[in-house]
Tab-separated table of C-alpha atoms and ligand atoms in Angstrom:
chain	number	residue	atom	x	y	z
A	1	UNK	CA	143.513	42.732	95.024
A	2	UNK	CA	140.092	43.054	96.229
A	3	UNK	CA	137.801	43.685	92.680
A	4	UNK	CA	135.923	40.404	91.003
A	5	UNK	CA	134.789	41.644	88.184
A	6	UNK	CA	137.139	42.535	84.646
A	7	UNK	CA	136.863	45.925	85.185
A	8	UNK	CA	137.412	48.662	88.005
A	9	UNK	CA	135.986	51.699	86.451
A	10	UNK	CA	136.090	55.048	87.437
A	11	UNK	CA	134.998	58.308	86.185
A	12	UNK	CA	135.884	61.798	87.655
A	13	UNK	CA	133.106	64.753	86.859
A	14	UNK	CA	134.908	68.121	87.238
A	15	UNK	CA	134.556	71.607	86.024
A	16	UNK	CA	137.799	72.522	83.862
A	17	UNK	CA	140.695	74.084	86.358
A	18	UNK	CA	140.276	71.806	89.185
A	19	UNK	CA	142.838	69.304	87.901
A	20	UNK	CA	140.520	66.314	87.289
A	21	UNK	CA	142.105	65.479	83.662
A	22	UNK	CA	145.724	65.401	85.312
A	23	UNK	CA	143.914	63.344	87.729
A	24	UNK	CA	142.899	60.657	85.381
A	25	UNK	CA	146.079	60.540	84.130
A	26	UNK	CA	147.586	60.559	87.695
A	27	UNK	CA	145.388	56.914	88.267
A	28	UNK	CA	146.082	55.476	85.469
A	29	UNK	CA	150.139	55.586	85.536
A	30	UNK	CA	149.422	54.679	88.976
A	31	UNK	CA	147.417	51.569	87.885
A	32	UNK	CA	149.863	50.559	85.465
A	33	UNK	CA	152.798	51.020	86.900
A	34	UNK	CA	152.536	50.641	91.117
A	35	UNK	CA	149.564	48.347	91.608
A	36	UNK	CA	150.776	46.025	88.419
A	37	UNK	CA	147.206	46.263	86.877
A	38	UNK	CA	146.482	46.724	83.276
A	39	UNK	CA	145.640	50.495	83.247
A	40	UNK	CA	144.270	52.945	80.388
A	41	UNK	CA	142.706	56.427	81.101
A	42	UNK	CA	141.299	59.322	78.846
A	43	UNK	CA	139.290	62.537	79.549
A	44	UNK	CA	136.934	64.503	77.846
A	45	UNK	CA	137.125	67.968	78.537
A	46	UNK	CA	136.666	71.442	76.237
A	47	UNK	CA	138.790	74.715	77.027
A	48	UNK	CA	140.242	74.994	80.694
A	49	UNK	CA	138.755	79.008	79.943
A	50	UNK	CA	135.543	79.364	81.983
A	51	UNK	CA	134.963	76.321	83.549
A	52	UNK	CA	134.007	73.828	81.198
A	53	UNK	CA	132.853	70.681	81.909
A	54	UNK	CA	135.612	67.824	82.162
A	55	UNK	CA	135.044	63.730	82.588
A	56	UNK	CA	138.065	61.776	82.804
A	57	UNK	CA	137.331	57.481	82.960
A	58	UNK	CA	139.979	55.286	84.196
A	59	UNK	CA	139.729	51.745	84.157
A	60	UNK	CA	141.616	49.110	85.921
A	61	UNK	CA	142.084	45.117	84.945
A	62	UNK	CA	143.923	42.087	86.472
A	63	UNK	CA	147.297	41.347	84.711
A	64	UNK	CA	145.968	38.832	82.944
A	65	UNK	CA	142.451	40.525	81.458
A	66	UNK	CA	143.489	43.297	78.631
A	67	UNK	CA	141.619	46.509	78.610
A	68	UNK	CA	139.621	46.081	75.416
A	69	UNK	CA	136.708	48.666	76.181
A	70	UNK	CA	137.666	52.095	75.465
A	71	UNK	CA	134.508	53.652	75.913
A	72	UNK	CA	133.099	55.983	78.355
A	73	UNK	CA	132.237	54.157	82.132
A	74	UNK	CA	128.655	54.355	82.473
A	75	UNK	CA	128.842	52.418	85.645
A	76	UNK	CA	131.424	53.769	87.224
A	77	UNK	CA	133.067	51.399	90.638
A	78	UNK	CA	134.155	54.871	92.186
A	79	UNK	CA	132.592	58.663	90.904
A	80	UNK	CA	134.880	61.570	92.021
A	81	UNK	CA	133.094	64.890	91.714
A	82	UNK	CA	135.151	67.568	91.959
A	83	UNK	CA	132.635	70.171	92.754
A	84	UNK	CA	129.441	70.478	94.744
A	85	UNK	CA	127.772	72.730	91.711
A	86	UNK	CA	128.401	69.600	89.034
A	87	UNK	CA	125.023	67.847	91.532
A	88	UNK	CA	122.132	69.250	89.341
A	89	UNK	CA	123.771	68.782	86.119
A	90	UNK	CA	122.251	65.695	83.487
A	91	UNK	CA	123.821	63.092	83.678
A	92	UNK	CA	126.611	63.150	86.566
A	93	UNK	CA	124.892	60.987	89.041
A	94	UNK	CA	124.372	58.693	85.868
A	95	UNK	CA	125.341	54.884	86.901
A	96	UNK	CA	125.405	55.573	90.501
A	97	UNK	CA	124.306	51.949	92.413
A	98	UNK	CA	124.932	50.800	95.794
A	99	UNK	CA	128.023	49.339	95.032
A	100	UNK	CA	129.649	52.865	93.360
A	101	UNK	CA	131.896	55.120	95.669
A	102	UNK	CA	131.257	58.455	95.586
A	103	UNK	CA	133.712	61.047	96.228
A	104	UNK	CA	132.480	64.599	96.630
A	105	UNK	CA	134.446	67.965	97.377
A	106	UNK	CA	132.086	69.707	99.346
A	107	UNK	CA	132.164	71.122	103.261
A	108	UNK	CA	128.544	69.571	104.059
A	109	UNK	CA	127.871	66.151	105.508
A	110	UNK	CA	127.255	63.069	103.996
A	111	UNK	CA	123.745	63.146	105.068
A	112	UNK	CA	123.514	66.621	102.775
A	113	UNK	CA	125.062	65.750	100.253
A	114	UNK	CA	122.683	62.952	99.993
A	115	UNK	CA	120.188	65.096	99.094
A	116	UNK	CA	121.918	66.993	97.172
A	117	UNK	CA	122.849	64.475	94.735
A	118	UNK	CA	119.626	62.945	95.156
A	119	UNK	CA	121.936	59.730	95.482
A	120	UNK	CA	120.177	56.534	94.874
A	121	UNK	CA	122.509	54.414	97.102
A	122	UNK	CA	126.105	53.664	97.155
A	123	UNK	CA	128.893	54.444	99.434
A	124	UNK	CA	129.388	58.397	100.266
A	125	UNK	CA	132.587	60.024	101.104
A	126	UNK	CA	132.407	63.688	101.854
A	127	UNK	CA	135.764	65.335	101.716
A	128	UNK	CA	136.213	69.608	101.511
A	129	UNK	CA	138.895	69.410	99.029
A	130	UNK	CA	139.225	72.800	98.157
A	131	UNK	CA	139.796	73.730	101.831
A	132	UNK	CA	142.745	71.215	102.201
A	133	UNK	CA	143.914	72.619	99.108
A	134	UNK	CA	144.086	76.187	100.045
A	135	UNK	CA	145.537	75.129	103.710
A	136	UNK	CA	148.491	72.722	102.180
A	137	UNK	CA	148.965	75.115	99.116
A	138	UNK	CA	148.265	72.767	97.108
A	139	UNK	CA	145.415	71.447	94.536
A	140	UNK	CA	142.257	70.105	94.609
A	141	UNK	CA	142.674	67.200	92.647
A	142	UNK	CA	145.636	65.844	94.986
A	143	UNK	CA	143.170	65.622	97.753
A	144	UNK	CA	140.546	63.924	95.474
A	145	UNK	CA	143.387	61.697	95.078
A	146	UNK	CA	144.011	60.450	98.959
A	147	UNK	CA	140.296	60.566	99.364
A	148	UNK	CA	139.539	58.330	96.168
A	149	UNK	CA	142.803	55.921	97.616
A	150	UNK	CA	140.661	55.556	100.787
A	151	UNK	CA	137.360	53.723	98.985
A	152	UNK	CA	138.532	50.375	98.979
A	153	UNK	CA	141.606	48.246	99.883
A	154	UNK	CA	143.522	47.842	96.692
A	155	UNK	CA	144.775	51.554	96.122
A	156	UNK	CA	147.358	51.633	98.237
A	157	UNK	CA	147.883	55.105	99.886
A	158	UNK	CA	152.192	54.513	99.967
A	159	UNK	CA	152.343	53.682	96.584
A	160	UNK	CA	149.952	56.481	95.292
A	161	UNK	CA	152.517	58.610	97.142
A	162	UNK	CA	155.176	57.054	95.482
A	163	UNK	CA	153.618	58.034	91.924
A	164	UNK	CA	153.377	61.621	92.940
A	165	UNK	CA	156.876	61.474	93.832
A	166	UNK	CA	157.941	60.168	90.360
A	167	UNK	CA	156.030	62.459	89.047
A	168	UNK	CA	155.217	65.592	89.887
A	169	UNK	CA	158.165	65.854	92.322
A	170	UNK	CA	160.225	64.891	89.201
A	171	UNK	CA	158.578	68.280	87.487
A	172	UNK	CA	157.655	70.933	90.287
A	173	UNK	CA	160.049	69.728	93.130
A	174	UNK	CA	159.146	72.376	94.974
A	175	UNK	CA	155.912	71.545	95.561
A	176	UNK	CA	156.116	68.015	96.120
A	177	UNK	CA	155.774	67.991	100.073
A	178	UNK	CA	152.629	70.352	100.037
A	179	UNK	CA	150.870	68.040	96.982
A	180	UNK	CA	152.136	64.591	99.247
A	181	UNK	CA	150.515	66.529	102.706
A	182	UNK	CA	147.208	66.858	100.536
A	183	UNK	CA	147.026	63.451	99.408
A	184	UNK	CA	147.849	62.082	103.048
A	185	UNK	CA	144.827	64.959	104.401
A	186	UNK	CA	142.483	63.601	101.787
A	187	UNK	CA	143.160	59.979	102.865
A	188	UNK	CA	142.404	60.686	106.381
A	189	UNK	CA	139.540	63.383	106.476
A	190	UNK	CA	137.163	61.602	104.764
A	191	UNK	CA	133.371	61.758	105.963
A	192	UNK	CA	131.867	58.582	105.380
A	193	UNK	CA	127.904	57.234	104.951
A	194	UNK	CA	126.744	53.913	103.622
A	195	UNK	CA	122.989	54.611	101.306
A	196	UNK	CA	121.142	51.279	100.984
A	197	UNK	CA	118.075	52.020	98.657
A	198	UNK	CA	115.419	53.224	100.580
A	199	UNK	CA	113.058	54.358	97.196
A	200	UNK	CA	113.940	58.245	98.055
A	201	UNK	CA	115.946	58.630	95.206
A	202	UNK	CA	115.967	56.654	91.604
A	203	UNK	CA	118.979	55.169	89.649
A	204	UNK	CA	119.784	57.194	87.356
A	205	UNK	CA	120.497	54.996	83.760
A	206	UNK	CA	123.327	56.277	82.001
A	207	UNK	CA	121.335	58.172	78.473
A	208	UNK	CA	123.178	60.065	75.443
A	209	UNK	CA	122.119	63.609	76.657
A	210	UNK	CA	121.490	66.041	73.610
A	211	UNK	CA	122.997	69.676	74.383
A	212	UNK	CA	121.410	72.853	73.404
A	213	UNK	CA	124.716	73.733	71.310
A	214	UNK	CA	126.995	71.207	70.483
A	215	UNK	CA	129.173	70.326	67.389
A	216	UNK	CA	126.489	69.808	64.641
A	217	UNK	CA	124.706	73.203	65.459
A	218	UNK	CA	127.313	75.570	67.370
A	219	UNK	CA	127.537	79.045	65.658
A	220	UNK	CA	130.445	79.649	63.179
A	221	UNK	CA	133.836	80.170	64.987
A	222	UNK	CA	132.668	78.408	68.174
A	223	UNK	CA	131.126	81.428	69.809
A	224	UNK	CA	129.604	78.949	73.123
A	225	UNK	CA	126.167	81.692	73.686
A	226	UNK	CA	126.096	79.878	77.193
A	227	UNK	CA	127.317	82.691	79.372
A	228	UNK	CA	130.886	81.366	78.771
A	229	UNK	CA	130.853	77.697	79.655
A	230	UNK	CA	130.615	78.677	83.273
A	231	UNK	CA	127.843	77.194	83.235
A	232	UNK	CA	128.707	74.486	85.525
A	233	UNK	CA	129.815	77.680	88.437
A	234	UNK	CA	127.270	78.296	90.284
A	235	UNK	CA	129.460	81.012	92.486
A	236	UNK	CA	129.627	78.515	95.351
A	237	UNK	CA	133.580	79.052	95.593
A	238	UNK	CA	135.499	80.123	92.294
A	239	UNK	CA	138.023	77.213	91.618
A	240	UNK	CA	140.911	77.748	93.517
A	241	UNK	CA	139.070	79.377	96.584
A	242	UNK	CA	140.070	82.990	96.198
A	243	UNK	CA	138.782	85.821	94.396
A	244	UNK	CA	139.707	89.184	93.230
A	245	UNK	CA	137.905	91.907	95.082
A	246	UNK	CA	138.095	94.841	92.458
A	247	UNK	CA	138.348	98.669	94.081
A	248	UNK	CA	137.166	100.680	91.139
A	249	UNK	CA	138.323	104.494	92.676
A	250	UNK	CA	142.283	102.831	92.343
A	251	UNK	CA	141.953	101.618	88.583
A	252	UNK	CA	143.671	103.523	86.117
A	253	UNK	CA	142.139	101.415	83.334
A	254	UNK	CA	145.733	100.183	82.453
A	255	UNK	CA	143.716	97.005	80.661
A	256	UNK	CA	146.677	94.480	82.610
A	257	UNK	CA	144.559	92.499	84.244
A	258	UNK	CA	142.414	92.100	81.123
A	259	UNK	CA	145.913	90.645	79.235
A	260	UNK	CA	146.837	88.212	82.023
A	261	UNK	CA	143.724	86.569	82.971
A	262	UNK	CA	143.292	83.533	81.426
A	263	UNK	CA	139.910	82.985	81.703
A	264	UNK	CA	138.620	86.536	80.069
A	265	UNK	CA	137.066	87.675	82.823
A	266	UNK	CA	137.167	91.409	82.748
A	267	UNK	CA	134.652	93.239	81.266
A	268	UNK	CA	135.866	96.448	79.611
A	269	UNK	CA	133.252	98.914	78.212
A	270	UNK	CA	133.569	102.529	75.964
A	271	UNK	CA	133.682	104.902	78.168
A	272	UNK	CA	135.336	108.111	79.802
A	273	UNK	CA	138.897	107.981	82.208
A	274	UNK	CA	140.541	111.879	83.355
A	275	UNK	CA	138.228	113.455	80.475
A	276	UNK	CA	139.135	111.598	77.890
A	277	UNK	CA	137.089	108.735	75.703
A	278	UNK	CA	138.664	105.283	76.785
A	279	UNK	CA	138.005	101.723	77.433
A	280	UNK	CA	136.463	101.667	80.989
A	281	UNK	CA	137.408	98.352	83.484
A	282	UNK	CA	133.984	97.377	85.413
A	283	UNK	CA	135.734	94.740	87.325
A	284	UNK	CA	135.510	91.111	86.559
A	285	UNK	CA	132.343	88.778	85.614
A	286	UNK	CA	133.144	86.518	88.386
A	287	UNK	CA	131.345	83.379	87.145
A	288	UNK	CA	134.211	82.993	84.928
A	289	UNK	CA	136.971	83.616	87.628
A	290	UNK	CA	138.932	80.657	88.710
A	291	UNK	CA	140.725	81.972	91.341
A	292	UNK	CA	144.285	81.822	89.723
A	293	UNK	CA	145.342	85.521	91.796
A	294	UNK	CA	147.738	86.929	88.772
A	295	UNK	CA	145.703	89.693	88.082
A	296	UNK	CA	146.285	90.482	91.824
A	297	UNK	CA	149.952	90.110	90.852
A	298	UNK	CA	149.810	92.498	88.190
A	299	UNK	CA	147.683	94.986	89.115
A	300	UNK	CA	150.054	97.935	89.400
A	301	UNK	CA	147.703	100.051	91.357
A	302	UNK	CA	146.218	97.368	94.094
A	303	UNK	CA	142.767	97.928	92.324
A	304	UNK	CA	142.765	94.291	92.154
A	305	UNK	CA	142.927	92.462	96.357
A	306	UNK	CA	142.872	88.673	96.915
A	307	UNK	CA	140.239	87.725	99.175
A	308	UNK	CA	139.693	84.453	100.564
A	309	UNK	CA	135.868	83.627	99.752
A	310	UNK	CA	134.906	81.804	102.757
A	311	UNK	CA	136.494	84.797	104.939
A	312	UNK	CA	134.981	88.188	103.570
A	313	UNK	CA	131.856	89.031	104.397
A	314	UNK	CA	131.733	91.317	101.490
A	315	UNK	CA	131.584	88.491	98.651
A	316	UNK	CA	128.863	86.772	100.563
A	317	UNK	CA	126.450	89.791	99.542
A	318	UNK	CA	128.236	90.552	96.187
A	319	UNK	CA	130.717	88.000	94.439
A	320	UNK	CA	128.521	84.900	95.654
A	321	UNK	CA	125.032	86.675	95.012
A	322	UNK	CA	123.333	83.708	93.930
A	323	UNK	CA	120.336	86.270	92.690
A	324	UNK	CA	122.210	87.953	89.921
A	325	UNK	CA	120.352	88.495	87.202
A	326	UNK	CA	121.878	87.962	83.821
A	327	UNK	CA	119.457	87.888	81.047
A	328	UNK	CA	121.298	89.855	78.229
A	329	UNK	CA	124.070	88.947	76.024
A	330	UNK	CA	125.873	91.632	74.298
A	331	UNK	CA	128.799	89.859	71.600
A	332	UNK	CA	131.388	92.786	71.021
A	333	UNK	CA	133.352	93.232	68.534
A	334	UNK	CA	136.696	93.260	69.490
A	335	UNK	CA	139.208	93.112	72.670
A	336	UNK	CA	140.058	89.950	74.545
A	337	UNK	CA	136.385	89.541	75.938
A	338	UNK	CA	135.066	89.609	72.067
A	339	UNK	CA	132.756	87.188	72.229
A	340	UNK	CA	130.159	87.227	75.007
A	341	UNK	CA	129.550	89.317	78.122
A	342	UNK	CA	127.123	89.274	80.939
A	343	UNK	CA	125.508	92.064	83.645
A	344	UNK	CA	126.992	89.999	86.290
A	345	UNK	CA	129.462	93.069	86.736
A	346	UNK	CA	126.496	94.975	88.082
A	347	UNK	CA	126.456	94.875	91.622
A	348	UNK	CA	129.847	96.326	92.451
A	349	UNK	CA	131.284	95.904	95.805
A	350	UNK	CA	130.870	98.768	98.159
A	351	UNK	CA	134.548	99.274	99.624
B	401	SF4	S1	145.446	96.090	86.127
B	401	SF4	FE1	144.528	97.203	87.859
B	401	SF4	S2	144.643	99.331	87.271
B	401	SF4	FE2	144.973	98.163	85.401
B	401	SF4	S3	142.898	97.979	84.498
B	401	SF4	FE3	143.226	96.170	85.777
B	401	SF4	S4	142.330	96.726	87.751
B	401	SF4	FE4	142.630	98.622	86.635
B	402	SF4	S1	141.772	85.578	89.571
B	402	SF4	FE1	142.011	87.276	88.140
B	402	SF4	S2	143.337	86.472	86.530
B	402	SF4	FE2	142.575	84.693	87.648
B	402	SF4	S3	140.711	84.047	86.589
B	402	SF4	FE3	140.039	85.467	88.194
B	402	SF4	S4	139.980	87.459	87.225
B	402	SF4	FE4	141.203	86.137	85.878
């Protein structure tokens, strides 16, 4: 046991769909019941739908020190961020000293990332999560796992992969050896850099940050006038590392896709199909697209085509067009996509 304090906190900082929550939960079983610490973990997290933002704090304590602190970990021992995009946002880098561990799914360096984060100090570990997770078929927040095993000497890597087994393989056999080959990738494929203060960057002290809509002044029914809660997406890589490439001349405005996706991300407009008034498909709003593929799957037409992001040229100039303007907010009245809806649609791929 190498920790000398009461606590080992940690806190994940994760954009909903990436797994973080399950994560958190992952740790704290893990604490509990394979290390023999005393364990609790909670998240904080809205809808999975669109990206919202999710925190999940797990704390660890010797056998003999109960966890009496149930509140969030302001200072956290080890900060997982799930995703690059989460850098700029209030609040993340909150608590981050030179004796924190920072885990961060990104493909840069550690020197990058630095900057970046605009990291005070602390201990950096780079890790591209999202590509181990497409290779191994498997999820990002198993590779956060390994990598977050690696940071210090007391999470041992066999008996994280013994919780999985219990666990997961317990639910979704299947896919135990592709989640247990993610874990063992993120343990070993860590980037690491040391940051000793150097006065480029300030500490950032943990402060109650006051939203522009939150519970005491949201709009009736929970309409979220934030573009979705996407706002944490900055179109770096949608969630899962694929997106739909929509091929408008094939779509037969069926409305399928619309009905499957779980995140609401087609945008349907009045219009005309074969001469006759109908709802129109423009194709999806991809800051709200996760990656999940079943529109692909449903798509009875192949209007819909999985593209891997990194690969295809053609989402570098459209899907991941960091320029898009969106600066109107229409709220419609009725369909699955009632509530808000952006131009993002606009530029439509040229195929
Ligand atoms: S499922 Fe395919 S054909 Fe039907 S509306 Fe969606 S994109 Fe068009
Ligand atoms: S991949 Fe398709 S179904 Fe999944 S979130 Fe994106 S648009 Fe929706």
């Amino acid at each position: 046991m190498s920790f000398k304090k009461d606590y080992f906190e940690i806190r994940l900082e994760s954009i909903g769909g990436l797994g973080a929550n399950l994560a958190g939960k992952i740790l704290g079983e893990y604490g509990a019941l394979y290390l023999g610490l005393n364990a609790s973990s909670f998240s904080s997290y809205g809808s999975e739908k669109r990206g919202s933002p999710v925190k999940a704090y797990i704390r660890y304590a010797k056998e003999n020190i109960p966890i009496r602190v149930n509140s969030p970990i302001q200072t956290p021992d080890i900060l997982g961020l799930f995703h690059i995009a989460l850098a700029d946002k209030e609040g993340v880098m909150s608590g981050v000293s030179e004796n924190t561990a920072v885990v961060v799914n990104t493909d840069k360096n550690p020197e990058q990332v630095r900057d970046i984060l605009k990291m005070y100090a602390g201990k950096l570990y780079c890790i591209d999560a999202l590509k181990i997770a497409m290779e191994t078929k498997s999820r990002i927040n198993m590779v956060m796992l390994g990598a977050i095993a690696k940071t210090n000497d007391f999470m041992c890597i066999e008996k994280l992969e013994q919780a999985i087994k219990d666990t997961i393989g317990k639910k979704y056999p299947k896919v135990l050896d592709q989640n247990l080959e993610a874990i063992r990738r993120g343990y070993e494929s860590i980037k690491y850099e040391e940051i000793k203060p150097d006065n480029k960057y300030e500490y950032i002290i943990d402060k109650d940050i006051e939203r522009a809509w939150g519970y005491k002044n949201a709009p009736i029914g929970g309409v979220n006038p934030c573009f979705g809660s996407a706002i944490s997406n900055d179109l770096t890589a949608s969630r899962e590392g694929y997106v739909p490439v929509f091929i408008k001349e094939r779509c037969i405005n069926c409305g399928l896709c619309d009905s499957t996706c779980p995140d609401m991300v087609f945008q349907f407009v009045k219009g005309e199909y074969k001469g006759k008034e109908s709802m129109v498909n423009l194709g999806p709003d991809y800051h709200h697209c996760k990656g999940c593929m079943r529109c692909v799957e449903v798509c009875p037409t192949k209007a819909l085509i999985s593209e891997i992001e990194r690969d295809a040229d053609i989402l570098k100039t459209h899907v991941r067009n960091k320029d898009l303007i969106i600066d109107k907010l229409e709220f419609e009245k009725v369909g699955a996509s009632s509530f808000v809806t952006s131009e993002s649609y606009t530029e439509e791929p040229n195929i």
